[in-house]
Coordinates of C-alpha atoms and ligand atoms in Angstrom, one line a residue:
Chain A
M1237 CA 127.4 122.4 230.0
S1238 CA 129.0 124.3 232.9
T1239 CA 130.2 122.1 235.6
E1240 CA 132.0 122.4 239.0
T1241 CA 135.0 120.2 239.3
I1242 CA 137.5 119.2 241.9
K1243 CA 140.0 116.7 240.8
E1244 CA 137.9 114.3 238.7
I1245 CA 134.5 114.8 240.3
V1246 CA 132.1 116.6 238.1
L1247 CA 128.9 117.8 239.7
P1248 CA 125.8 118.2 237.6
T1249 CA 124.5 121.8 237.3
R1250 CA 121.2 121.4 235.5
Q1251 CA 118.2 119.1 235.6
E1252 CA 116.1 117.4 233.0
S1253 CA 113.0 115.3 232.9
L1254 CA 113.5 111.6 232.1
R1255 CA 110.0 111.0 231.0
E1256 CA 110.1 114.0 228.6
A1257 CA 113.3 112.6 227.2
Y1258 CA 111.5 109.2 226.8
G1259 CA 108.6 110.8 224.9
E1260 CA 110.9 112.7 222.6
I1261 CA 113.2 109.7 221.8
L1262 CA 110.2 107.5 221.2
A1263 CA 108.8 109.9 218.6
E1264 CA 112.3 110.1 217.1
I1265 CA 112.9 106.4 216.7
G1266 CA 109.3 105.8 215.8
Q1267 CA 110.2 107.8 212.6
E1268 CA 113.1 105.4 211.8
D1269 CA 111.4 102.1 212.7
S1270 CA 107.8 101.5 211.8
R1271 CA 107.7 98.3 214.0
I1272 CA 107.6 100.6 217.1
V1273 CA 104.1 100.8 218.6
V1274 CA 103.2 102.4 221.9
L1275 CA 100.5 101.6 224.5
D1276 CA 99.4 103.6 227.5
A1277 CA 96.8 103.2 230.2
D1278 CA 95.2 106.7 230.4
L1279 CA 98.4 108.4 231.6
S1280 CA 100.0 109.4 228.3
C1281 CA 100.3 113.0 229.4
S1282 CA 102.2 111.9 232.5
T1283 CA 104.3 109.2 230.9
K1284 CA 104.9 111.4 227.9
T1285 CA 103.9 108.7 225.4
A1286 CA 101.5 111.5 224.2
T1287 CA 104.5 112.9 222.3
F1288 CA 104.6 109.7 220.2
A1289 CA 100.8 109.5 220.0
K1290 CA 100.6 112.9 218.5
K1291 CA 103.1 112.1 215.7
F1292 CA 102.0 108.5 215.1
P1293 CA 98.3 108.2 216.1
Q1294 CA 97.9 104.9 214.1
R1295 CA 100.7 103.2 216.1
F1296 CA 99.5 104.4 219.5
F1297 CA 96.9 102.5 221.5
N1298 CA 95.3 104.0 224.6
M1299 CA 94.0 101.1 226.5
G1300 CA 92.2 103.1 229.2
V1301 CA 92.6 102.4 232.9
A1302 CA 93.4 98.8 232.2
E1303 CA 97.0 97.9 232.9
Q1304 CA 96.6 94.1 232.7
D1305 CA 94.9 94.4 229.3
M1306 CA 97.6 96.7 228.2
V1307 CA 100.4 94.3 229.0
G1308 CA 98.6 91.4 227.4
T1309 CA 97.9 93.4 224.3
A1310 CA 101.6 94.5 224.1
A1311 CA 102.6 90.8 224.2
G1312 CA 100.3 90.1 221.3
L1313 CA 101.6 93.0 219.3
A1314 CA 105.2 91.7 219.9
I1315 CA 104.2 88.2 218.8
G1316 CA 102.9 89.8 215.6
G1317 CA 106.3 91.3 215.0
K1318 CA 106.0 94.8 216.4
I1319 CA 108.2 96.4 219.0
P1320 CA 105.7 97.5 221.7
F1321 CA 106.5 100.1 224.3
A1322 CA 103.9 100.0 227.1
S1323 CA 103.8 102.7 229.7
T1324 CA 102.0 103.7 232.9
F1325 CA 103.0 104.5 236.5
A1326 CA 105.5 102.1 237.9
I1327 CA 103.3 100.6 240.6
F1328 CA 100.4 99.9 238.3
Q1329 CA 102.6 98.5 235.6
T1330 CA 104.8 96.2 237.7
G1331 CA 102.2 95.6 240.5
R1332 CA 98.8 95.4 238.9
A1333 CA 100.0 93.6 235.8
W1334 CA 102.8 91.5 237.3
E1335 CA 101.4 88.1 236.5
Q1336 CA 100.6 89.2 232.9
I1337 CA 104.2 90.3 232.7
R1338 CA 105.4 86.9 233.9
Q1339 CA 103.1 84.7 231.8
A1340 CA 102.8 86.7 228.5
I1341 CA 106.2 88.5 228.4
C1342 CA 109.0 86.8 230.5
Y1343 CA 108.1 83.1 230.2
P1344 CA 107.8 83.1 226.4
K1345 CA 110.5 85.9 226.1
T1346 CA 108.3 88.2 224.2
N1347 CA 109.9 91.3 222.8
V1348 CA 108.0 93.9 224.9
K1349 CA 109.5 97.0 226.4
L1350 CA 107.9 98.2 229.6
V1351 CA 108.8 101.8 230.4
A1352 CA 107.2 103.0 233.7
S1353 CA 107.2 106.5 235.0
H1354 CA 106.6 107.7 238.6
A1355 CA 108.8 105.2 240.3
G1356 CA 110.1 105.7 243.8
I1357 CA 108.9 108.1 246.5
T1358 CA 109.6 111.3 244.5
V1359 CA 106.0 110.9 243.2
G1360 CA 105.5 112.9 246.4
E1361 CA 102.1 114.3 247.3
D1362 CA 99.9 111.5 245.8
G1363 CA 101.0 109.4 248.7
A1364 CA 102.1 105.8 249.3
S1365 CA 99.3 104.3 247.1
H1366 CA 101.1 105.9 244.1
H1367 CA 104.7 105.6 245.3
C1368 CA 106.6 102.6 244.0
I1369 CA 109.4 101.1 246.1
E1370 CA 108.9 97.5 245.0
D1371 CA 109.3 97.4 241.2
L1372 CA 113.0 96.5 241.0
A1373 CA 112.4 93.5 243.3
L1374 CA 109.3 92.5 241.3
M1375 CA 111.0 92.8 237.9
R1376 CA 114.4 91.4 239.0
V1377 CA 113.0 88.1 240.2
L1378 CA 111.5 87.4 236.7
P1379 CA 113.7 85.1 234.7
G1380 CA 114.6 86.7 231.3
M1381 CA 113.8 90.2 232.3
T1382 CA 116.3 93.0 231.7
V1383 CA 115.9 95.8 234.3
I1384 CA 117.2 99.3 233.6
V1385 CA 117.2 102.4 235.9
P1386 CA 118.6 105.4 234.0
A1387 CA 120.4 108.0 236.1
D1388 CA 119.4 111.0 233.9
A1389 CA 117.6 112.1 230.8
N1390 CA 120.5 111.3 228.4
E1391 CA 121.0 107.8 229.8
T1392 CA 117.2 107.4 229.3
R1393 CA 117.6 108.2 225.6
G1394 CA 120.5 105.7 225.3
A1395 CA 118.6 103.0 227.2
I1396 CA 115.5 103.3 225.0
K1397 CA 117.7 103.0 221.9
A1398 CA 119.4 100.0 223.4
A1399 CA 116.1 98.4 224.3
V1400 CA 114.9 98.6 220.7
K1401 CA 118.1 96.8 219.5
Y1402 CA 117.9 94.2 222.1
K1403 CA 115.4 91.4 221.4
G1404 CA 113.5 90.4 224.6
P1405 CA 111.7 91.7 227.6
V1406 CA 113.0 95.0 229.1
Y1407 CA 111.8 97.0 232.1
I1408 CA 112.9 100.7 232.3
R1409 CA 112.2 102.7 235.4
L1410 CA 111.6 106.5 235.1
A1411 CA 110.5 109.1 237.6
R1412 CA 108.1 112.0 237.9
D1413 CA 110.7 114.6 239.0
K1414 CA 113.6 116.0 236.9
F1415 CA 117.0 114.5 237.6
P1416 CA 120.4 116.2 237.6
V1417 CA 122.1 115.7 234.2
I1418 CA 125.2 113.5 234.4
Y1419 CA 125.8 112.3 230.9
E1420 CA 126.3 114.0 227.5
K1421 CA 123.5 114.2 225.0
N1422 CA 124.6 111.3 222.8
H1423 CA 125.6 109.0 225.6
L1424 CA 126.0 105.4 224.3
F1425 CA 124.2 103.0 226.6
T1426 CA 125.3 99.4 226.9
I1427 CA 122.9 97.0 228.6
G1428 CA 124.7 95.2 231.5
K1429 CA 127.6 97.6 231.9
G1430 CA 128.1 99.6 235.0
D1431 CA 129.8 103.0 234.7
R1432 CA 132.6 104.1 237.1
L1433 CA 132.2 107.9 237.4
V1434 CA 134.7 108.6 240.1
E1435 CA 137.8 106.6 241.2
G1436 CA 138.9 106.3 244.7
G1437 CA 140.1 103.5 247.0
D1438 CA 138.7 104.2 250.4
A1439 CA 135.2 102.9 249.7
A1440 CA 132.7 102.7 246.8
I1441 CA 129.2 103.9 246.4
I1442 CA 127.2 101.7 244.0
A1443 CA 124.2 103.8 243.0
T1444 CA 121.3 103.7 240.7
G1445 CA 118.7 106.3 239.4
L1446 CA 118.4 109.5 241.3
M1447 CA 120.9 108.3 243.8
V1448 CA 123.8 108.5 241.3
S1449 CA 123.9 112.3 241.5
A1450 CA 123.6 112.1 245.3
A1451 CA 126.5 109.8 245.3
L1452 CA 128.6 112.2 243.2
E1453 CA 127.8 115.0 245.7
A1454 CA 128.8 112.7 248.6
A1455 CA 132.1 111.8 246.9
Y1456 CA 132.7 115.5 246.4
A1457 CA 132.1 116.3 250.0
L1458 CA 134.2 113.4 251.2
L1459 CA 137.1 114.3 248.9
K1460 CA 137.3 117.7 250.6
Q1461 CA 137.7 115.8 253.9
G1462 CA 140.5 113.6 252.4
I1463 CA 138.4 110.5 251.8
E1464 CA 138.6 109.2 248.3
I1465 CA 135.8 107.0 247.1
S1466 CA 134.7 105.4 243.9
V1467 CA 131.2 106.1 242.5
V1468 CA 129.6 103.6 240.2
N1469 CA 126.4 104.0 238.3
I1470 CA 124.7 100.6 238.0
S1471 CA 121.9 101.4 235.6
T1472 CA 121.3 97.8 234.5
I1473 CA 120.1 96.1 237.7
K1474 CA 119.8 92.9 235.7
P1475 CA 121.9 91.4 234.2
L1476 CA 124.2 92.8 236.9
D1477 CA 127.8 93.9 236.1
K1478 CA 129.2 91.4 238.6
E1479 CA 132.8 91.8 237.4
L1480 CA 132.8 95.5 238.1
I1481 CA 131.3 95.0 241.6
I1482 CA 133.8 92.3 242.4
S1483 CA 136.7 94.4 241.3
L1484 CA 135.3 97.4 243.3
A1485 CA 135.2 95.2 246.4
A1486 CA 138.7 94.1 245.8
E1487 CA 140.0 97.7 245.3
C1488 CA 137.9 99.5 247.9
G1489 CA 137.1 96.9 250.5
A1490 CA 133.9 98.7 251.6
I1491 CA 130.7 99.4 249.7
V1492 CA 127.6 101.5 250.1
S1493 CA 124.6 100.8 247.8
A1494 CA 122.1 103.5 247.1
E1495 CA 118.7 103.4 245.5
E1496 CA 115.3 105.1 245.6
H1497 CA 113.6 101.7 246.2
S1498 CA 113.0 99.4 249.2
Y1499 CA 116.4 98.2 250.5
I1500 CA 114.9 94.7 250.1
G1501 CA 115.1 93.1 246.7
G1502 CA 116.6 95.9 244.6
L1503 CA 120.1 97.0 243.8
G1504 CA 121.3 96.6 247.4
S1505 CA 120.1 93.0 247.5
A1506 CA 121.6 92.3 244.1
V1507 CA 125.0 93.7 245.2
A1508 CA 124.8 91.7 248.5
E1509 CA 124.2 88.5 246.6
V1510 CA 127.3 89.0 244.5
L1511 CA 129.5 90.1 247.4
S1512 CA 128.5 87.3 249.8
E1513 CA 129.1 84.6 247.2
E1514 CA 132.1 86.0 245.4
R1515 CA 133.9 88.3 247.7
P1516 CA 132.5 89.0 251.2
T1517 CA 132.9 92.8 251.8
P1518 CA 131.4 95.2 254.3
L1519 CA 128.2 96.6 252.8
I1520 CA 125.7 99.2 253.9
R1521 CA 122.5 99.4 251.9
I1522 CA 120.8 102.8 251.6
G1523 CA 117.3 102.6 250.3
M1524 CA 113.7 102.9 251.6
P1525 CA 113.3 101.2 254.9
D1526 CA 110.8 98.3 255.1
R1527 CA 107.8 100.6 255.3
Y1528 CA 105.5 102.7 253.2
A1529 CA 106.1 106.4 252.9
F1530 CA 103.4 109.1 252.9
S1531 CA 102.3 112.3 251.2
G1532 CA 104.9 115.1 251.1
K1533 CA 107.1 117.1 248.8
P1534 CA 109.6 114.9 247.0
Q1535 CA 112.6 116.6 248.6
Q1536 CA 111.0 116.3 252.1
L1537 CA 110.5 112.6 251.6
L1538 CA 114.0 112.0 250.4
E1539 CA 115.3 113.8 253.4
Y1540 CA 113.0 112.0 255.8
F1541 CA 114.2 108.7 254.5
G1542 CA 117.8 109.5 254.2
L1543 CA 118.0 109.3 250.5
T1544 CA 120.5 112.2 250.4
A1545 CA 124.1 113.0 249.7
A1546 CA 124.6 113.8 253.4
N1547 CA 123.3 110.3 254.5
L1548 CA 125.5 108.6 251.9
E1549 CA 128.5 110.5 253.3
K1550 CA 127.6 109.2 256.7
A1551 CA 127.2 105.7 255.4
V1552 CA 130.6 105.8 253.7
K1553 CA 132.3 106.8 257.0
Q1554 CA 130.4 104.0 258.8
V1555 CA 131.3 101.3 256.2
I1556 CA 135.0 102.4 256.2
K1557 CA 135.0 101.7 260.0
K1558 CA 133.6 98.2 259.4
K1559 CA 136.5 97.6 257.0
K1560 CA 139.0 98.3 259.8
L1561 CA 137.4 95.7 262.2
Chain B
M1088 CA 57.9 110.0 247.5
I1089 CA 58.2 113.8 247.6
I1090 CA 61.3 115.2 249.2
A1091 CA 60.8 118.3 251.3
P1092 CA 62.1 121.5 249.6
D1093 CA 63.8 122.8 252.7
L1094 CA 65.8 119.6 252.9
I1095 CA 66.9 120.1 249.3
S1096 CA 67.9 123.7 249.9
K1097 CA 69.8 122.7 253.0
L1098 CA 71.7 120.0 251.1
D1099 CA 72.4 122.5 248.3
K1100 CA 74.0 124.8 250.8
T1101 CA 76.1 122.0 252.2
A1102 CA 77.2 121.0 248.8
R1103 CA 78.3 124.6 248.1
Q1104 CA 80.2 124.7 251.4
L1105 CA 82.0 121.4 250.5
R1106 CA 83.0 122.8 247.1
I1107 CA 84.5 125.8 248.8
D1108 CA 86.3 123.5 251.2
V1109 CA 87.6 121.3 248.5
L1110 CA 88.9 124.2 246.3
K1111 CA 90.6 125.9 249.3
A1112 CA 92.3 122.6 250.4
L1113 CA 93.5 121.8 246.9
A1114 CA 94.8 125.3 246.2
N1115 CA 96.6 125.1 249.5
A1116 CA 98.1 121.7 248.7
G1117 CA 99.2 122.9 245.3
S1118 CA 98.3 119.5 243.7
G1119 CA 95.5 117.1 243.6
H1120 CA 92.4 116.1 241.7
T1121 CA 89.9 119.0 241.3
G1122 CA 87.5 117.8 238.5
G1123 CA 86.6 114.5 239.9
S1124 CA 86.2 115.9 243.4
L1125 CA 83.7 118.5 242.3
S1126 CA 81.6 116.1 240.2
A1127 CA 81.1 113.9 243.2
I1128 CA 80.0 116.6 245.7
E1129 CA 76.2 116.0 245.5
I1130 CA 76.6 112.2 245.6
I1131 CA 78.8 112.4 248.8
T1132 CA 76.6 115.1 250.3
A1133 CA 73.4 113.0 249.8
L1134 CA 75.1 110.1 251.4
Y1135 CA 76.8 111.8 254.4
F1136 CA 74.2 114.4 255.1
N1137 CA 71.0 112.5 254.4
K1138 CA 71.1 108.8 253.5
M1139 CA 73.8 107.1 255.5
R1140 CA 73.4 106.1 259.1
H1141 CA 76.6 107.1 260.8
N1142 CA 77.8 108.7 263.9
P1143 CA 80.9 110.9 263.9
Q1144 CA 81.0 110.8 267.7
N1145 CA 81.1 107.0 267.5
P1146 CA 82.6 106.1 264.2
Q1147 CA 82.6 102.4 265.1
W1148 CA 78.9 102.3 265.8
E1149 CA 77.8 98.7 265.0
E1150 CA 74.7 99.7 262.9
R1151 CA 76.5 102.2 260.7
D1152 CA 76.4 102.3 256.9
M1153 CA 79.9 102.3 255.3
F1154 CA 81.4 104.2 252.4
V1155 CA 84.1 103.1 250.0
L1156 CA 85.7 105.7 247.7
S1157 CA 86.9 103.4 245.0
K1158 CA 87.9 106.4 242.9
G1159 CA 90.3 107.4 245.6
H1160 CA 91.6 110.5 243.9
G1161 CA 88.2 112.1 244.8
A1162 CA 89.6 112.2 248.4
P1163 CA 89.3 116.0 248.9
A1164 CA 85.5 115.8 248.5
W1165 CA 85.3 112.9 251.0
Y1166 CA 87.6 114.7 253.4
A1167 CA 85.5 117.9 253.3
A1168 CA 82.3 115.9 254.0
L1169 CA 84.0 114.0 256.9
A1170 CA 85.3 117.3 258.4
R1171 CA 81.9 119.0 258.1
C1172 CA 80.2 116.0 259.7
G1173 CA 82.7 116.3 262.6
Y1174 CA 85.1 113.4 262.1
F1175 CA 88.0 115.8 262.4
P1176 CA 88.4 119.6 262.5
V1177 CA 87.6 121.6 259.3
E1178 CA 91.0 123.4 259.7
E1179 CA 92.7 120.1 259.1
L1180 CA 91.7 120.2 255.5
Q1181 CA 94.5 122.7 255.0
N1182 CA 97.0 120.0 255.8
L1183 CA 95.8 118.0 252.7
R1184 CA 98.8 116.2 251.0
K1185 CA 101.3 117.8 253.3
I1186 CA 104.0 115.9 255.1
D1187 CA 102.9 114.7 258.6
S1188 CA 99.2 115.1 257.6
R1189 CA 96.5 112.7 258.5
L1190 CA 94.9 113.6 255.1
Q1191 CA 97.0 111.6 252.6
G1192 CA 96.8 112.3 248.8
H1193 CA 94.6 109.2 248.5
P1194 CA 92.3 107.8 251.3
Y1195 CA 94.2 105.9 254.0
S1196 CA 92.3 104.1 256.7
R1197 CA 95.2 104.1 259.2
T1198 CA 95.4 107.9 259.5
T1199 CA 92.0 109.5 258.7
P1200 CA 89.0 109.3 261.0
G1201 CA 86.0 108.0 259.1
V1202 CA 88.0 106.3 256.4
E1203 CA 87.7 102.6 256.7
V1204 CA 88.9 101.4 253.3
S1205 CA 92.1 102.7 251.7
S1206 CA 92.1 103.4 248.0
G1207 CA 94.0 105.2 245.2
S1208 CA 94.7 102.3 242.8
L1209 CA 91.6 102.3 240.6
G1210 CA 89.3 99.3 240.2
Q1211 CA 89.7 97.7 243.6
G1212 CA 87.0 99.3 245.8
L1213 CA 84.0 97.2 244.8
S1214 CA 85.7 93.9 245.6
I1215 CA 86.5 95.2 249.1
A1216 CA 82.9 96.4 249.4
N1217 CA 81.7 93.0 248.5
G1218 CA 83.9 91.5 251.2
L1219 CA 82.4 93.9 253.7
A1220 CA 78.9 93.1 252.5
L1221 CA 79.5 89.3 252.9
S1222 CA 81.0 89.9 256.4
H1223 CA 77.9 92.0 257.3
R1224 CA 75.6 89.2 256.1
L1225 CA 77.5 86.6 258.2
D1226 CA 77.2 88.9 261.2
G1227 CA 73.5 89.7 260.6
K1228 CA 74.4 93.4 260.4
T1229 CA 71.9 95.7 258.7
G1230 CA 74.4 98.5 257.7
K1231 CA 74.6 99.1 253.9
I1232 CA 77.9 99.4 252.0
Y1233 CA 78.1 102.4 249.5
V1234 CA 80.8 102.4 246.9
L1235 CA 81.6 105.4 244.6
M1236 CA 83.4 104.6 241.3
G1237 CA 84.5 106.6 238.3
D1238 CA 83.4 106.0 234.8
G1239 CA 87.0 105.7 233.6
E1240 CA 87.4 103.3 236.4
M1241 CA 84.9 101.0 234.7
Q1242 CA 87.8 100.1 232.3
E1243 CA 89.6 98.1 235.1
G1244 CA 88.9 94.4 234.7
Q1245 CA 88.5 93.9 238.4
I1246 CA 85.4 96.0 238.4
W1247 CA 83.7 93.4 236.3
E1248 CA 84.9 90.5 238.3
A1249 CA 83.4 92.3 241.4
A1250 CA 80.2 93.1 239.5
M1251 CA 79.9 89.4 238.8
S1252 CA 80.5 88.4 242.4
A1253 CA 78.0 90.9 243.9
G1254 CA 75.4 89.6 241.4
H1255 CA 76.3 86.0 242.1
Y1256 CA 76.1 86.4 245.9
K1257 CA 73.0 88.6 245.6
L1258 CA 74.5 91.3 247.7
D1259 CA 71.5 93.5 248.3
N1260 CA 73.4 95.3 251.0
I1261 CA 75.6 96.9 248.4
C1262 CA 74.8 100.1 246.6
A1263 CA 77.4 101.2 244.1
I1264 CA 77.3 104.6 242.4
I1265 CA 79.1 105.7 239.2
D1266 CA 80.2 109.3 239.0
N1267 CA 79.5 109.3 235.3
N1268 CA 81.2 112.6 234.3
G1269 CA 82.3 111.4 230.8
L1270 CA 85.9 112.3 231.3
Q1271 CA 89.1 110.5 232.4
I1272 CA 92.7 111.8 232.2
D1273 CA 93.6 111.5 228.6
G1274 CA 90.2 112.7 227.3
A1275 CA 86.6 111.7 227.0
V1276 CA 85.8 108.2 228.2
C1277 CA 84.0 107.4 225.0
N1278 CA 87.1 108.2 222.9
I1279 CA 89.8 106.7 225.2
M1280 CA 88.0 103.3 225.8
N1281 CA 84.3 103.2 225.6
V1282 CA 82.5 101.8 228.6
E1283 CA 78.9 102.2 227.5
P1284 CA 76.2 100.9 227.6
L1285 CA 76.7 100.8 231.4
D1286 CA 73.1 100.2 232.3
E1287 CA 72.8 97.1 230.1
K1288 CA 76.2 95.7 231.3
W1289 CA 75.4 96.0 235.0
R1290 CA 71.9 94.6 234.5
A1291 CA 73.4 91.7 232.7
F1292 CA 75.6 91.1 235.7
G1293 CA 72.5 90.8 237.9
W1294 CA 72.2 94.4 239.3
Q1295 CA 69.2 96.7 239.8
V1296 CA 70.1 99.8 237.9
F1297 CA 69.0 103.4 238.5
K1298 CA 69.9 106.4 236.4
V1299 CA 69.8 109.9 237.9
N1300 CA 71.1 113.4 237.5
G1301 CA 74.0 113.3 239.9
H1302 CA 73.7 117.0 240.9
N1303 CA 70.0 116.8 241.7
F1304 CA 69.3 115.9 245.3
A1305 CA 65.7 114.9 244.8
E1306 CA 66.7 112.4 242.2
L1307 CA 69.7 111.1 244.1
I1308 CA 67.8 110.6 247.4
Q1309 CA 64.9 108.9 245.6
A1310 CA 67.3 106.5 243.9
L1311 CA 69.2 105.8 247.2
N1312 CA 65.9 105.1 249.0
A1313 CA 64.7 102.9 246.2
A1314 CA 68.0 101.0 246.3
S1315 CA 67.5 100.4 250.0
S1316 CA 64.3 98.4 249.3
V1317 CA 65.8 96.3 246.5
K1318 CA 65.9 92.7 247.7
G1319 CA 68.0 89.8 246.4
K1320 CA 70.4 91.8 244.2
P1321 CA 72.9 94.7 244.4
S1322 CA 72.0 98.2 243.3
L1323 CA 73.8 100.5 241.0
I1324 CA 73.1 104.2 240.6
I1325 CA 74.5 105.7 237.4
A1326 CA 74.8 109.4 238.4
Q1327 CA 75.1 111.7 235.4
T1328 CA 77.6 114.4 236.5
V1329 CA 79.7 117.2 235.1
K1330 CA 83.4 117.0 235.9
G1331 CA 84.5 120.2 237.6
K1332 CA 80.9 121.0 238.5
G1333 CA 80.2 124.3 240.1
V1334 CA 83.1 126.3 238.8
S1335 CA 82.3 127.6 235.3
F1336 CA 85.8 127.5 233.9
M1337 CA 86.5 124.0 235.2
E1338 CA 83.3 122.3 234.0
N1339 CA 83.9 119.6 231.5
K1340 CA 87.6 120.6 231.2
V1341 CA 89.8 117.5 231.1
Q1342 CA 92.9 119.5 232.2
Y1343 CA 91.4 120.0 235.7
H1344 CA 91.4 116.3 236.3
G1345 CA 94.7 116.4 238.2
M1346 CA 95.4 120.1 238.6
A1347 CA 94.8 122.1 241.7
P1348 CA 93.6 125.7 241.3
T1349 CA 96.1 128.5 241.5
S1350 CA 95.5 131.2 243.9
Q1351 CA 94.0 133.4 241.2
E1352 CA 91.8 130.5 240.0
L1353 CA 90.7 129.9 243.6
E1354 CA 89.7 133.6 243.9
R1355 CA 87.6 133.4 240.7
A1356 CA 86.1 130.1 241.8
L1357 CA 85.2 131.3 245.3
A1358 CA 83.6 134.5 243.8
E1359 CA 81.4 132.3 241.7
L1360 CA 80.4 129.9 244.5
E1361 CA 80.0 132.6 247.2
G1362 CA 78.0 134.7 244.8
I1363 CA 75.2 132.1 244.8
N1364 CA 72.5 132.7 247.4
Ligands
TPP1196 C1 95.1 101.3 238.7 C2 95.3 102.7 238.4 N1 95.7 103.1 237.2 C3 95.8 104.4 236.9 C4 95.6 105.4 237.8 C5 95.8 106.8 237.5 N2 94.5 107.5 237.4 C6 94.0 108.3 238.4 S1 92.5 109.0 238.1 C7 92.5 108.2 236.6 C8 91.3 108.5 235.6 C9 90.0 108.1 236.3 O1 88.9 108.5 235.5 P1 87.5 108.4 236.2 O2 87.4 107.0 236.8 O3 86.5 108.7 235.2 O4 87.6 109.4 237.4 P2 87.0 110.9 237.5 O5 86.6 111.3 236.1 O6 85.8 110.7 238.3 O7 88.0 111.7 238.1 C10 93.6 107.5 236.4 C11 93.9 106.8 235.1 C12 95.1 104.9 239.1 N3 94.9 105.8 240.1 N4 95.0 103.6 239.4
MG1197 MG1 85.3 110.3 234.8

């Protein structure tokens, strides 16, 4: 992997699809573990569960356009001893089937893995009906739910493997677009552990998903201007790596959170909860404002809503000023 | 009742124009749902250019009939009809799915003239239509509510909850239509999750059911007229259609569900459509 480096900051140079990585790894672990079964709701070519379906047609169930039925059926399969992975677009999975997830999966702690694709606004042209900026809030509020947002394809592979080993409900958020590759192929994923990618004491960006690579870019640009920041990938939104966040607050004294999700209820809110209770620290939350987006190319939408390295750079400078008050 | 041949040939012409509009708009957008837009063209044409009472100059006209596109991904077909009726300029179709456009990827009532019910998440349109129908009944309004659904969409549980309510409340001001093209995204509806027998199911829920060839205007208009005189229960028209209808290389091809034509494909498609006289 060729990379551009100044000091310790490594910028990604290639992109890979998270959902394709998901399809491949499912087919791979499906070979090793016959308890793995997969469900989809007429979107298997988009979520890439079709890769598993082709290899293990007996263990694949297409439920049709019926997300609620899919989630309930997955719960039954899990109670029967299987390890079901259920997939569709994020908004239909977490939105349409929310109460089924609550009653049949979280409350009884059923061993179901929900892996949703097409989260965020990078869904693009389909428009706001298909964007999903609420899933982290919807999943995070459920007692017993583990919520994971991989930052690249390799972290996706690691997260899926970790989800199989972990017994209990897991939600994993994937996207339509390719993401810059940050991690090595055999990246070992540990549920609940944040990952500090860059060290610096002037401020910290705590990012998740697509925003992790944007945070790296921002750190790179800031370093050239003499501002040294930390960048942390929080891929497990719940349970949150509180210790890491508290120690970042102690070291840096100013924090920016970054997510491709509403700035209400997701990573930014989770970080704010920890900081305000454990170590009050200036915080700027970068995320989708409290509104729906619209049709457009993914990059256009990211720019319109400030989900960019340039905007993170600005936020870091702002939050550093707050620190000096 | 016999339908005048010149009316049919006029509607056929309009349908061909809408197909051309849809294909151009989709090719220009570079993404979107081609197959399910093309299968719905005659249904939407029959409604907007013959059956429905509506006034593009006065979209809020009290006596109007209303349309709900429950299969919201068919938006390009609806937008083309709205534009050709005069709800907005035809040129605006070229802004489909673009940033700052009034024509969102899926129908959005807050931006598009003539769109009163937003959609895109399948299975929800009939419930909203039922609410409109109940509201009309309370207000003594005579306008009818038309709802277009997909056959794959029949798999959503909410459809059947709404089918039950419309039957229970005897909503004879509802006319639902199924674009029964036999395909969804992952394959044939009968292979993915069978929904048949649709006629028996809907009848059991208290509906008057009609079955027509969904590309034949005489049959469509006859059924729509018959539905208008049904009293005491809602009507359903099962329209047998072909996904991708009108473009030979798209017909019955599952891959054109969510794929826009490339510029070469557009050229071939236009040659076919414009070659018909
Ligand atoms: C609730 C929900 N789930 C999934 C989708 C994604 N989706 C869009 S179209 C479609 C298939 C619809 O098939 P059908 O109703 O037969 O439509 P048509 O063949 O007329 O295009 C699916 C699953 C959606 N829009 N909404
Ligand atoms: Mg269909």
